């Protein structure tokens, strides 16, 4: 029990790095607190300061490892967990919190002329319009003996009805609490057996027959029903059946997709079913982000961790000389040496740097404070104030880069990233953060097929010819052997990124003036830029 963080749980595992043939090891760490966001990470053993390494094949001392990874955690409060299965089961619940592949959705049936909660709960059976809608959503299943997701329905004694509506959508299981399938009580106008289930569902679909009165969520008395998806049928039980949809949600629930235009008509089709199921699943995910549900989840998480910390620990502290299972403890003298750098560059997830992006030109453009993220799949720029993505591209489309890192450079350190058909995005940092530019380049070298743009200054020969030809897309298609261009470093197949100085761009005559500077690439294709400094990648 940490005095500042409260109950915590730390898991770590040493495993051989894939493809290392036993020469390198990696640690995976999970750090759980009462915060809903669990911290997960990994680190190469060689990245930990060498003084913390252990000479035996069993790896690092847990104490030394956690001192390096979690320096703000009071390690004296940690105790080795017991071997009870309850520990594993509770940690699994914590790690799967917020990760839900099973959903329950209520469905209320509103006949013509109805609008109140009592009206809908007291509809004893379904009409043909409602049956048609239910057949579209899922399949009717027999509850007794049902072994899949049951959503708190009775699968032994039929106390919650004999049948229910079930479906699968992508990786999700959905069980519907259908008002007309739940038990009907003739002498109970509140129909508590029905409300007991639907009234505890976060998401409710309200199906309206033609002629139903307008729906208002004020007519529903429930503390748990937070999103209502109203589906109104038109021309039911015909070949022209279509539906209109409206959504109402509690004010603290954020907007969720898939979005649709006002007044949209949805024909009865599998596409409408997929839309409605996705809307319901996203609605529940959005509801869980509201303050009310986050507070409930935080309290649940705190109780789980408190129970583990008080009832499922041994007396073995982490700094004990007793060996932990699978890991041994070291007793070497502690030295403050730096660990190996750059291990994080191999991560599949995004690495992030604080940068500045200028939109509209350097002289009178708008400077935006952004986060540059580079993962194994994508490059993104996120505006920090609005948290909106202002740029993204696939790593496969990155074709090169050009950095300016010299002290005193106009505008400070900067990096041009060229992508797709030759477009470029420029990011800048302060003089004190010039190392960030170098780190971004290292990351790009690992996750893209691009390369650094080279500067080439081709001279003309005695008759004014530059010694090379380019296509309209910037490829160097012909190169005079032993000419000025080749001796200057230009290669066949390189492609122009940027030009400095005037250069004609017609395929049959790509002649440059004296002093033209080219920056060229060879690995991928780059389009001409408006700024005329010539870069190539090769």
Short mmCIF file of C-alpha atoms in Angstrom, two decimals:
data_model
loop_
_atom_site.label_atom_id
_atom_site.label_comp_id
_atom_site.label_asym_id
_atom_site.label_seq_id
_atom_site.Cartn_x
_atom_site.Cartn_y
_atom_site.Cartn_z
CA UNK A 1 0.00 0.00 0.00
CA UNK A 2 1.78 3.16 -1.20
CA UNK A 3 1.14 6.25 0.96
CA UNK A 4 0.75 8.50 -2.07
CA UNK A 5 -0.75 6.16 -4.68
CA UNK A 6 -2.79 3.88 -2.43
CA UNK A 7 -3.03 0.16 -3.29
CA UNK A 8 -0.88 -0.82 -6.28
CA UNK A 9 -0.05 -4.04 -8.12
CA UNK A 10 3.06 -4.55 -10.24
CA UNK A 11 3.63 -7.47 -12.61
CA UNK A 12 6.80 -8.05 -14.60
CA UNK A 13 8.13 -10.85 -16.77
CA UNK A 14 11.52 -11.58 -18.31
CA UNK A 15 11.47 -13.21 -21.73
CA UNK A 16 13.83 -13.79 -24.59
CA UNK A 17 13.66 -11.12 -27.27
CA UNK A 18 12.24 -12.53 -30.48
CA UNK A 19 14.94 -13.31 -33.00
CA UNK A 20 17.83 -12.73 -30.58
CA UNK A 21 18.80 -16.43 -30.23
CA UNK A 22 19.05 -16.08 -26.47
CA UNK A 23 21.48 -13.16 -26.53
CA UNK A 24 18.96 -10.47 -25.51
CA UNK A 25 16.17 -10.36 -22.97
CA UNK A 26 13.18 -8.11 -22.61
CA UNK A 27 11.10 -7.17 -19.55
CA UNK A 28 7.37 -6.55 -19.79
CA UNK A 29 5.91 -4.51 -16.93
CA UNK A 30 2.31 -3.75 -15.88
CA UNK A 31 1.77 -1.09 -13.20
CA UNK A 32 -1.76 -0.90 -11.78
CA UNK A 33 -3.05 1.89 -9.56
CA UNK A 34 -6.55 3.16 -8.79
CA UNK A 35 -6.32 5.26 -11.97
CA UNK A 36 -8.31 3.72 -14.82
CA UNK A 37 -5.37 3.87 -17.20
CA UNK A 38 -3.03 0.97 -16.51
CA UNK A 39 0.61 1.64 -17.38
CA UNK A 40 2.16 -1.02 -19.59
CA UNK A 41 5.63 -1.05 -21.06
CA UNK A 42 8.68 -3.05 -21.96
CA UNK A 43 12.42 -2.50 -21.73
CA UNK A 44 15.46 -4.36 -22.98
CA UNK A 45 17.64 -5.77 -20.24
CA UNK A 46 20.66 -4.02 -21.74
CA UNK A 47 18.91 -0.65 -21.36
CA UNK A 48 18.94 -0.90 -17.57
CA UNK A 49 22.10 0.57 -15.97
CA UNK A 50 24.79 -2.11 -15.90
CA UNK A 51 25.17 -1.92 -12.11
CA UNK A 52 21.66 -3.33 -11.80
CA UNK A 53 22.35 -6.36 -13.96
CA UNK A 54 22.78 -9.79 -12.47
CA UNK A 55 25.53 -12.16 -13.43
CA UNK A 56 23.28 -15.22 -13.36
CA UNK A 57 21.02 -16.30 -16.23
CA UNK A 58 17.98 -15.52 -14.07
CA UNK A 59 18.12 -11.82 -14.88
CA UNK A 60 17.88 -8.61 -12.87
CA UNK A 61 17.03 -8.03 -9.27
CA UNK A 62 13.33 -7.01 -9.09
CA UNK A 63 14.27 -4.18 -6.73
CA UNK A 64 16.89 -2.75 -9.11
CA UNK A 65 14.59 -3.15 -12.10
CA UNK A 66 11.67 -1.33 -10.45
CA UNK A 67 13.95 1.39 -9.07
CA UNK A 68 14.91 2.17 -12.65
CA UNK A 69 11.42 1.79 -14.21
CA UNK A 70 9.28 3.26 -11.38
CA UNK A 71 11.53 5.69 -9.48
CA UNK A 72 8.60 7.42 -7.72
CA UNK A 73 7.14 4.24 -6.28
CA UNK A 74 7.87 3.42 -2.63
CA UNK A 75 9.30 -0.07 -3.07
CA UNK A 76 9.34 -0.73 0.67
CA UNK A 77 5.54 -1.05 0.57
CA UNK A 78 5.58 -3.90 -1.95
CA UNK A 79 5.08 -7.51 -0.89
CA UNK A 80 5.22 -10.67 -2.96
CA UNK A 81 1.71 -11.83 -3.93
CA UNK A 82 0.36 -15.12 -2.68
CA UNK A 83 -0.13 -18.08 -5.00
CA UNK A 84 -3.92 -18.04 -4.60
CA UNK A 85 -5.91 -18.31 -7.87
CA UNK A 86 -7.84 -15.25 -6.62
CA UNK A 87 -4.77 -13.10 -7.37
CA UNK A 88 -4.67 -14.13 -11.01
CA UNK A 89 -8.43 -13.80 -11.46
CA UNK A 90 -8.57 -10.35 -9.85
CA UNK A 91 -5.63 -9.02 -11.87
CA UNK A 92 -7.31 -10.31 -15.02
CA UNK A 93 -10.49 -8.40 -14.10
CA UNK A 94 -8.45 -5.24 -13.57
CA UNK A 95 -6.61 -5.62 -16.87
CA UNK A 96 -9.84 -6.30 -18.76
CA UNK A 97 -11.68 -3.38 -17.17
CA UNK A 98 -13.04 -1.25 -20.00
CA UNK A 99 -12.41 -4.06 -22.49
CA UNK A 100 -15.83 -5.55 -23.11
CA UNK A 101 -16.84 -7.90 -25.90
CA UNK A 102 -20.24 -8.74 -24.41
CA UNK A 103 -23.08 -6.22 -24.42
CA UNK A 104 -26.70 -6.21 -23.28
CA UNK A 105 -29.18 -3.90 -24.98
CA UNK A 106 -32.78 -3.27 -23.99
CA UNK A 107 -35.56 -3.09 -26.60
CA UNK A 108 -38.90 -1.42 -25.77
CA UNK A 109 -41.94 -1.80 -28.02
CA UNK A 110 -44.08 1.30 -28.63
CA UNK A 111 -47.39 0.77 -30.42
CA UNK A 112 -49.42 3.41 -32.28
CA UNK A 113 -50.75 6.08 -29.91
CA UNK A 114 -48.31 5.14 -27.12
CA UNK A 115 -45.47 7.15 -25.55
CA UNK A 116 -45.19 6.35 -21.83
CA UNK A 117 -43.02 3.80 -20.06
CA UNK A 118 -46.09 1.98 -18.69
CA UNK A 119 -47.61 1.73 -22.18
CA UNK A 120 -44.49 0.09 -23.60
CA UNK A 121 -43.88 -2.31 -20.71
CA UNK A 122 -47.52 -3.47 -20.80
CA UNK A 123 -47.50 -4.56 -24.45
CA UNK A 124 -47.96 -8.28 -23.83
CA UNK A 125 -46.96 -9.49 -27.30
CA UNK A 126 -45.26 -8.22 -30.44
CA UNK A 127 -46.96 -7.10 -33.63
CA UNK A 128 -45.78 -8.14 -37.12
CA UNK A 129 -43.81 -4.88 -37.55
CA UNK A 130 -41.87 -5.55 -34.36
CA UNK A 131 -41.26 -9.20 -35.24
CA UNK A 132 -39.90 -8.13 -38.62
CA UNK A 133 -37.48 -5.76 -36.88
CA UNK A 134 -36.36 -8.41 -34.37
CA UNK A 135 -35.74 -10.93 -37.16
CA UNK A 136 -33.40 -8.39 -38.75
CA UNK A 137 -31.42 -7.79 -35.55
CA UNK A 138 -30.73 -11.35 -34.39
CA UNK A 139 -31.96 -14.87 -33.76
CA UNK A 140 -34.42 -16.10 -31.16
CA UNK A 141 -32.70 -18.53 -28.81
CA UNK A 142 -34.03 -20.93 -26.17
CA UNK A 143 -32.81 -19.74 -22.78
CA UNK A 144 -32.97 -23.05 -20.93
CA UNK A 145 -29.61 -24.72 -21.45
CA UNK A 146 -28.14 -21.66 -23.21
CA UNK A 147 -24.33 -21.68 -22.73
CA UNK A 148 -23.24 -18.47 -24.44
CA UNK A 149 -23.55 -14.91 -23.13
CA UNK A 150 -26.82 -14.67 -21.19
CA UNK A 151 -26.84 -11.05 -19.88
CA UNK A 152 -28.20 -12.02 -16.43
CA UNK A 153 -31.10 -14.00 -17.93
CA UNK A 154 -32.11 -17.28 -16.29
CA UNK A 155 -30.92 -20.27 -18.32
CA UNK A 156 -32.12 -22.95 -15.88
CA UNK A 157 -35.73 -22.39 -14.78
CA UNK A 158 -37.25 -20.03 -17.39
CA UNK A 159 -37.93 -17.39 -14.73
CA UNK A 160 -36.96 -14.63 -17.20
CA UNK A 161 -38.86 -16.06 -20.15
CA UNK A 162 -38.36 -19.01 -22.44
CA UNK A 163 -36.65 -17.22 -25.34
CA UNK A 164 -34.53 -14.16 -25.99
CA UNK A 165 -32.84 -12.38 -28.91
CA UNK A 166 -29.11 -12.95 -29.46
CA UNK A 167 -26.60 -12.03 -32.14
CA UNK A 168 -22.91 -11.68 -32.90
CA UNK A 169 -21.37 -8.63 -34.54
CA UNK A 170 -17.69 -8.79 -35.49
CA UNK A 171 -15.98 -9.86 -32.22
CA UNK A 172 -18.92 -8.90 -29.99
CA UNK A 173 -21.76 -10.89 -28.44
CA UNK A 174 -25.03 -9.03 -27.91
CA UNK A 175 -27.99 -10.27 -25.89
CA UNK A 176 -31.14 -8.17 -26.15
CA UNK A 177 -33.60 -7.72 -23.31
CA UNK A 178 -36.78 -7.56 -25.40
CA UNK A 179 -39.80 -6.25 -23.51
CA UNK A 180 -42.28 -8.65 -25.12
CA UNK A 181 -40.04 -11.68 -24.48
CA UNK A 182 -39.64 -11.00 -20.76
CA UNK A 183 -42.33 -12.30 -18.35
CA UNK A 184 -45.65 -10.40 -18.42
CA UNK A 185 -47.59 -9.94 -15.15
CA UNK A 186 -51.28 -9.22 -15.71
CA UNK A 187 -51.92 -7.64 -12.29
CA UNK A 188 -48.79 -5.45 -12.21
CA UNK A 189 -48.93 -2.30 -14.37
CA UNK A 190 -45.28 -1.48 -13.60
CA UNK A 191 -44.18 -4.84 -15.03
CA UNK A 192 -41.23 -5.04 -12.64
CA UNK A 193 -40.00 -8.35 -14.05
CA UNK A 194 -39.45 -6.58 -17.37
CA UNK A 195 -38.16 -3.31 -15.94
CA UNK A 196 -35.72 -5.18 -13.72
CA UNK A 197 -33.66 -6.00 -16.83
CA UNK A 198 -34.36 -3.22 -19.34
CA UNK A 199 -34.23 -0.54 -16.64
CA UNK A 200 -30.66 -1.57 -15.82
CA UNK A 201 -29.44 -1.49 -19.42
CA UNK A 202 -27.28 1.50 -20.35
CA UNK A 203 -28.47 1.35 -23.97
CA UNK A 204 -32.13 1.05 -24.95
CA UNK A 205 -33.64 0.76 -28.42
CA UNK A 206 -37.19 2.15 -28.62
CA UNK A 207 -39.07 0.64 -31.56
CA UNK A 208 -42.03 2.75 -32.74
CA UNK A 209 -44.86 1.56 -34.93
CA UNK A 210 -46.41 4.03 -37.41
CA UNK A 211 -48.61 6.41 -35.43
CA UNK A 212 -46.63 6.21 -32.19
CA UNK A 213 -46.44 9.47 -30.25
CA UNK A 214 -43.13 11.39 -30.03
CA UNK A 215 -40.69 9.86 -27.56
CA UNK A 216 -39.07 11.79 -24.71
CA UNK A 217 -36.52 10.29 -22.27
CA UNK A 218 -38.32 12.16 -19.47
CA UNK A 219 -41.00 9.48 -19.71
CA UNK A 220 -38.48 6.86 -18.53
CA UNK A 221 -37.76 6.55 -14.80
CA UNK A 222 -34.33 4.95 -14.52
CA UNK A 223 -30.87 5.79 -13.18
CA UNK A 224 -29.10 3.51 -15.64
CA UNK A 225 -30.70 4.06 -19.06
CA UNK A 226 -28.42 6.75 -20.50
CA UNK A 227 -28.78 6.36 -24.28
CA UNK A 228 -31.99 5.83 -26.25
CA UNK A 229 -31.89 4.86 -29.93
CA UNK A 230 -35.34 5.51 -31.38
CA UNK A 231 -36.19 3.45 -34.47
CA UNK A 232 -39.38 4.36 -36.32
CA UNK A 233 -40.63 1.97 -38.99
CA UNK A 234 -42.28 3.13 -42.25
CA UNK A 235 -44.20 0.97 -44.72
CA UNK A 236 -43.70 -2.13 -42.53
CA UNK A 237 -43.97 -5.68 -43.84
CA UNK A 238 -43.59 -4.60 -47.47
CA UNK A 239 -40.76 -4.64 -49.98
CA UNK A 240 -40.34 -0.90 -49.36
CA UNK A 241 -39.86 -1.06 -45.58
CA UNK A 242 -37.47 1.56 -44.25
CA UNK A 243 -36.56 3.05 -40.89
CA UNK A 244 -35.74 6.47 -39.47
CA UNK A 245 -33.41 6.75 -36.50
CA UNK A 246 -32.93 9.33 -33.75
CA UNK A 247 -30.61 9.25 -30.74
CA UNK A 248 -30.90 10.92 -27.35
CA UNK A 249 -28.18 10.66 -24.68
CA UNK A 250 -27.37 12.04 -21.24
CA UNK A 251 -25.58 15.37 -21.38
CA UNK A 252 -22.28 14.06 -19.97
CA UNK A 253 -21.94 11.31 -22.60
CA UNK A 254 -19.70 12.30 -25.54
CA UNK A 255 -20.78 12.09 -29.17
CA UNK A 256 -20.32 8.66 -30.76
CA UNK A 257 -20.57 7.20 -34.23
CA UNK A 258 -21.40 6.06 -36.75
CA UNK A 259 -22.91 9.46 -37.53
CA UNK A 260 -25.82 9.90 -39.93
CA UNK A 261 -27.59 12.89 -41.52
CA UNK A 262 -30.82 14.20 -40.05
CA UNK A 263 -33.85 12.62 -41.67
CA UNK A 264 -31.86 9.73 -43.17
CA UNK A 265 -33.88 6.76 -44.43
CA UNK A 266 -32.48 3.28 -43.82
CA UNK A 267 -33.88 0.45 -45.98
CA UNK A 268 -34.42 -2.86 -44.24
CA UNK A 269 -31.10 -4.55 -45.01
CA UNK A 270 -28.02 -6.16 -43.43
CA UNK A 271 -26.26 -2.80 -43.76
CA UNK A 272 -28.87 -1.19 -41.49
CA UNK A 273 -28.46 -4.01 -38.98
CA UNK A 274 -24.68 -3.47 -38.90
CA UNK A 275 -25.17 0.28 -38.49
CA UNK A 276 -27.58 -0.17 -35.58
CA UNK A 277 -25.40 -2.71 -33.76
CA UNK A 278 -22.30 -0.54 -34.17
CA UNK A 279 -24.27 2.44 -32.87
CA UNK A 280 -25.37 0.51 -29.78
CA UNK A 281 -21.87 -0.80 -28.99
CA UNK A 282 -20.29 2.62 -29.46
CA UNK A 283 -23.01 4.15 -27.29
CA UNK A 284 -22.08 1.92 -24.36
CA UNK A 285 -18.37 2.62 -24.85
CA UNK A 286 -19.08 6.35 -24.87
CA UNK A 287 -21.25 6.10 -21.75
CA UNK A 288 -18.40 4.45 -19.87
CA UNK A 289 -16.33 7.58 -20.48
CA UNK A 290 -18.83 9.80 -18.66
CA UNK A 291 -18.00 11.07 -15.18
CA UNK A 292 -20.60 8.90 -13.47
CA UNK A 293 -19.38 5.63 -14.95
CA UNK A 294 -15.72 6.57 -14.55
CA UNK A 295 -16.30 7.21 -10.85
CA UNK A 296 -18.02 3.84 -10.48
CA UNK A 297 -15.18 2.08 -12.32
CA UNK A 298 -12.57 3.84 -10.17
CA UNK A 299 -14.29 2.73 -6.96
CA UNK A 300 -14.50 -0.85 -8.23
CA UNK A 301 -10.83 -0.80 -9.17
CA UNK A 302 -9.84 0.58 -5.77
CA UNK A 303 -11.75 -2.16 -3.95
CA UNK A 304 -10.12 -4.89 -6.06
CA UNK A 305 -6.62 -3.55 -5.37
CA UNK A 306 -7.32 -2.98 -1.68
CA UNK A 307 -8.55 -6.56 -1.31
CA UNK A 308 -5.37 -7.89 -2.95
CA UNK A 309 -3.08 -5.68 -0.86
CA UNK A 310 -4.72 -6.65 2.43
CA UNK A 311 -5.62 -10.30 1.96
CA UNK A 312 -3.50 -11.86 -0.77
CA UNK A 313 0.14 -10.96 -0.03
CA UNK A 314 2.98 -12.76 1.70
CA UNK A 315 5.39 -11.21 4.18
CA UNK A 316 8.23 -11.23 1.63
CA UNK A 317 9.36 -7.67 0.76
CA UNK A 318 10.83 -6.85 -2.62
CA UNK A 319 14.23 -5.98 -1.13
CA UNK A 320 14.48 -9.30 0.69
CA UNK A 321 17.44 -11.54 -0.01
CA UNK A 322 14.97 -14.39 -0.52
CA UNK A 323 14.74 -15.41 -4.16
CA UNK A 324 11.51 -14.64 -5.99
CA UNK A 325 10.04 -17.34 -8.20
CA UNK A 326 11.55 -17.15 -11.69
CA UNK A 327 13.71 -14.16 -10.68
CA UNK A 328 16.65 -13.93 -8.29
CA UNK A 329 17.69 -10.94 -6.26
CA UNK A 330 21.10 -9.40 -6.63
CA UNK A 331 23.32 -7.94 -3.95
CA UNK A 332 25.75 -5.94 -6.06
CA UNK A 333 26.89 -2.52 -5.03
CA UNK A 334 24.69 0.13 -6.62
CA UNK A 335 26.44 2.31 -9.17
CA UNK A 336 24.92 5.10 -11.18
CA UNK A 337 25.76 4.25 -14.75
CA UNK A 338 23.75 5.06 -17.82
CA UNK A 339 21.86 2.32 -19.60
CA UNK A 340 21.90 1.72 -23.31
CA UNK A 341 19.93 4.27 -25.28
CA UNK A 342 17.59 3.78 -28.19
CA UNK A 343 15.89 0.53 -27.23
CA UNK A 344 12.51 2.28 -27.34
CA UNK A 345 13.05 3.08 -31.03
CA UNK A 346 12.14 -0.53 -31.84
CA UNK A 347 8.72 -0.23 -30.17
CA UNK A 348 5.65 -0.95 -32.31
CA UNK A 349 3.68 1.80 -30.56
CA UNK A 350 4.09 5.49 -31.27
CA UNK A 351 7.02 7.48 -29.92
CA UNK A 352 6.09 11.13 -29.35
CA UNK A 353 8.00 14.42 -29.56
CA UNK A 354 6.90 18.01 -28.90
CA UNK A 355 7.31 20.08 -32.09
CA UNK A 356 6.10 23.25 -33.76
CA UNK A 357 4.40 23.26 -37.17
CA UNK A 358 3.94 26.40 -39.27
CA UNK A 359 0.87 26.51 -41.50
CA UNK A 360 0.75 29.06 -44.30
CA UNK A 361 4.47 29.75 -44.68
CA UNK A 362 7.25 30.66 -42.28
CA UNK A 363 6.95 34.44 -42.61
CA UNK A 364 3.25 34.99 -41.95
CA UNK A 365 2.01 31.51 -41.11
CA UNK A 366 0.31 30.24 -38.00
CA UNK A 367 2.55 28.42 -35.52
CA UNK A 368 0.93 25.37 -33.96
CA UNK A 369 2.24 23.52 -30.93
CA UNK A 370 1.94 19.84 -31.82
CA UNK A 371 2.87 16.33 -30.83
CA UNK A 372 4.65 14.32 -33.52
CA UNK A 373 3.97 10.61 -33.17
CA UNK A 374 5.78 7.93 -35.18
CA UNK A 375 4.60 4.33 -34.75
CA UNK A 376 5.53 1.25 -36.73
CA UNK A 377 2.53 1.98 -38.99
CA UNK A 378 1.86 5.75 -39.10
CA UNK A 379 3.21 9.27 -38.75
CA UNK A 380 0.78 11.72 -37.11
CA UNK A 381 0.72 15.33 -35.93
CA UNK A 382 -1.73 16.23 -33.15
CA UNK A 383 -2.45 19.86 -32.28
CA UNK A 384 -1.93 20.03 -28.52
CA UNK A 385 -4.58 22.64 -27.65
CA UNK A 386 -7.53 21.11 -29.54
CA UNK A 387 -6.19 17.52 -29.51
CA UNK A 388 -7.10 17.15 -33.17
CA UNK A 389 -5.08 15.28 -35.78
CA UNK A 390 -3.83 17.79 -38.35
CA UNK A 391 -1.67 15.39 -40.37
CA UNK A 392 -1.22 11.67 -40.80
CA UNK A 393 0.30 9.31 -43.32
CA UNK A 394 1.35 5.69 -43.48
CA UNK A 395 5.00 4.84 -42.82
CA UNK A 396 4.92 3.04 -46.17
CA UNK A 397 4.36 6.41 -47.86
CA UNK A 398 7.32 8.20 -46.26
CA UNK A 399 9.99 8.64 -48.93
CA UNK A 400 12.64 10.75 -47.26
CA UNK A 401 13.59 13.61 -44.98
CA UNK A 402 15.96 16.55 -44.75
CA UNK A 403 17.12 17.91 -41.39
CA UNK A 404 18.59 21.27 -40.41
CA UNK A 405 20.39 20.92 -37.08
CA UNK A 406 23.24 23.42 -37.34
CA UNK A 407 23.39 25.95 -34.46
CA UNK A 408 22.01 29.36 -35.40
CA UNK A 409 20.02 28.11 -38.40
CA UNK A 410 17.14 30.46 -39.36
CA UNK A 411 13.99 29.29 -37.60
CA UNK A 412 15.93 26.83 -35.45
CA UNK A 413 16.32 23.07 -35.90
CA UNK A 414 13.82 21.65 -38.38
CA UNK A 415 12.95 18.48 -40.24
CA UNK A 416 11.23 18.15 -43.61
CA UNK A 417 9.41 14.82 -44.03
CA UNK A 418 8.55 13.96 -47.66
CA UNK A 419 5.66 11.57 -48.29
CA UNK A 420 3.24 10.11 -50.86
CA UNK A 421 3.50 12.00 -54.17
CA UNK A 422 6.16 14.40 -52.97
CA UNK A 423 4.26 16.50 -50.44
CA UNK A 424 6.25 17.65 -47.43
CA UNK A 425 5.54 18.57 -43.83
CA UNK A 426 8.02 20.60 -41.78
CA UNK A 427 8.41 20.30 -38.02
CA UNK A 428 10.63 22.48 -35.84
CA UNK A 429 12.07 22.33 -32.34
CA UNK A 430 13.96 24.72 -30.08
CA UNK A 431 17.76 24.86 -30.05
CA UNK A 432 17.77 23.01 -26.74
CA UNK A 433 15.78 20.13 -28.26
CA UNK A 434 17.93 19.51 -31.33
CA UNK A 435 18.48 15.93 -30.16
CA UNK A 436 14.77 15.33 -30.79
CA UNK A 437 15.33 15.82 -34.53
CA UNK A 438 18.05 13.18 -34.49
CA UNK A 439 15.80 10.78 -32.57
CA UNK A 440 12.96 11.26 -35.07
CA UNK A 441 15.36 10.46 -37.92
CA UNK A 442 16.53 7.31 -36.14
CA UNK A 443 12.91 6.25 -35.72
CA UNK A 444 12.08 6.96 -39.38
CA UNK A 445 15.07 4.91 -40.50
CA UNK A 446 13.67 1.92 -38.61
CA UNK A 447 9.98 2.09 -39.55
CA UNK A 448 10.03 3.49 -43.11
CA UNK A 449 11.76 2.75 -46.39
CA UNK A 450 12.79 6.38 -46.80
CA UNK A 451 16.26 7.86 -46.60
CA UNK A 452 17.93 11.20 -46.07
CA UNK A 453 17.80 13.71 -48.93
CA UNK A 454 21.22 14.52 -50.41
CA UNK A 455 22.22 17.87 -51.81
CA UNK A 456 23.64 17.84 -55.32
CA UNK A 457 25.00 20.87 -57.22
CA UNK A 458 25.18 19.94 -60.93
CA UNK A 459 27.28 22.09 -63.27
CA UNK A 460 26.78 22.55 -67.00
CA UNK A 461 29.30 21.40 -69.54
CA UNK A 462 30.89 23.62 -72.13
CA UNK A 463 27.75 23.69 -74.30
CA UNK A 464 25.40 24.44 -71.41
CA UNK A 465 24.03 20.93 -70.83
CA UNK A 466 23.53 19.65 -67.27
CA UNK A 467 24.37 16.04 -68.13
CA UNK A 468 21.08 14.45 -67.07
CA UNK A 469 17.39 14.24 -67.96
CA UNK A 470 14.38 13.92 -65.67
CA UNK A 471 10.79 12.87 -66.16
CA UNK A 472 7.89 15.11 -65.23
CA UNK A 473 7.59 13.19 -61.97
CA UNK A 474 11.17 14.05 -61.05
CA UNK A 475 12.93 10.79 -61.88
CA UNK A 476 16.48 11.02 -63.22
CA UNK A 477 15.95 8.96 -66.37
CA UNK A 478 19.24 9.61 -68.19
CA UNK A 479 22.66 10.41 -66.79
CA UNK A 480 25.76 11.26 -68.82
CA UNK A 481 28.61 8.95 -67.88
CA UNK A 482 31.51 10.74 -66.17
CA UNK A 483 29.67 14.05 -66.55
CA UNK A 484 29.43 16.85 -64.00
CA UNK A 485 26.12 15.55 -62.63
CA UNK A 486 27.41 12.02 -62.05
CA UNK A 487 30.68 13.20 -60.54
CA UNK A 488 28.65 15.52 -58.29
CA UNK A 489 26.86 12.52 -56.79
CA UNK A 490 23.66 12.28 -58.87
CA UNK A 491 22.53 8.73 -59.61
CA UNK A 492 20.27 7.20 -62.23
CA UNK A 493 16.81 6.56 -60.75
CA UNK A 494 17.05 9.31 -58.15
CA UNK A 495 14.08 11.59 -57.80
CA UNK A 496 13.88 15.29 -57.13
CA UNK A 497 12.44 16.43 -53.82
CA UNK A 498 13.12 20.15 -53.84
CA UNK A 499 14.70 22.74 -56.12
CA UNK A 500 16.78 25.80 -55.32
CA UNK A 501 17.23 27.96 -58.39
CA UNK A 502 15.27 27.92 -61.67
CA UNK A 503 14.86 24.59 -63.39
CA UNK A 504 12.70 23.88 -66.44
CA UNK A 505 10.38 20.96 -65.90
CA UNK A 506 9.60 19.69 -69.38
CA UNK A 507 10.62 16.12 -69.99
CA UNK A 508 12.59 16.82 -73.14
CA UNK A 509 14.64 19.67 -71.64
CA UNK A 510 15.54 19.58 -67.97
CA UNK A 511 18.40 22.05 -68.02
CA UNK A 512 19.44 23.97 -64.92
CA UNK A 513 21.23 27.28 -64.50
CA UNK A 514 24.70 27.47 -63.04
CA UNK A 515 24.52 27.14 -59.29
CA UNK A 516 21.32 25.06 -59.30
CA UNK A 517 21.13 22.91 -56.15
CA UNK A 518 19.27 19.63 -56.20
CA UNK A 519 18.15 17.49 -53.30
CA UNK A 520 17.31 14.03 -54.59
CA UNK A 521 16.04 10.63 -53.36
CA UNK A 522 16.43 7.21 -54.86
CA UNK A 523 14.36 4.85 -52.75
CA UNK A 524 10.93 6.28 -53.55
CA UNK A 525 9.22 8.71 -55.83
CA UNK A 526 9.07 12.37 -55.04
CA UNK A 527 7.13 15.13 -56.70
CA UNK A 528 8.41 18.59 -57.52
CA UNK A 529 8.13 21.15 -54.73
CA UNK A 530 7.32 24.84 -55.13
CA UNK A 531 10.31 25.88 -53.06
CA UNK A 532 13.23 25.61 -55.51
CA UNK A 533 16.14 23.99 -53.64
CA UNK A 534 16.85 20.64 -55.19
CA UNK A 535 17.04 17.63 -52.87
CA UNK A 536 17.35 14.02 -53.93
CA UNK A 537 17.12 10.75 -52.11
CA UNK A 538 19.52 8.14 -53.41
#
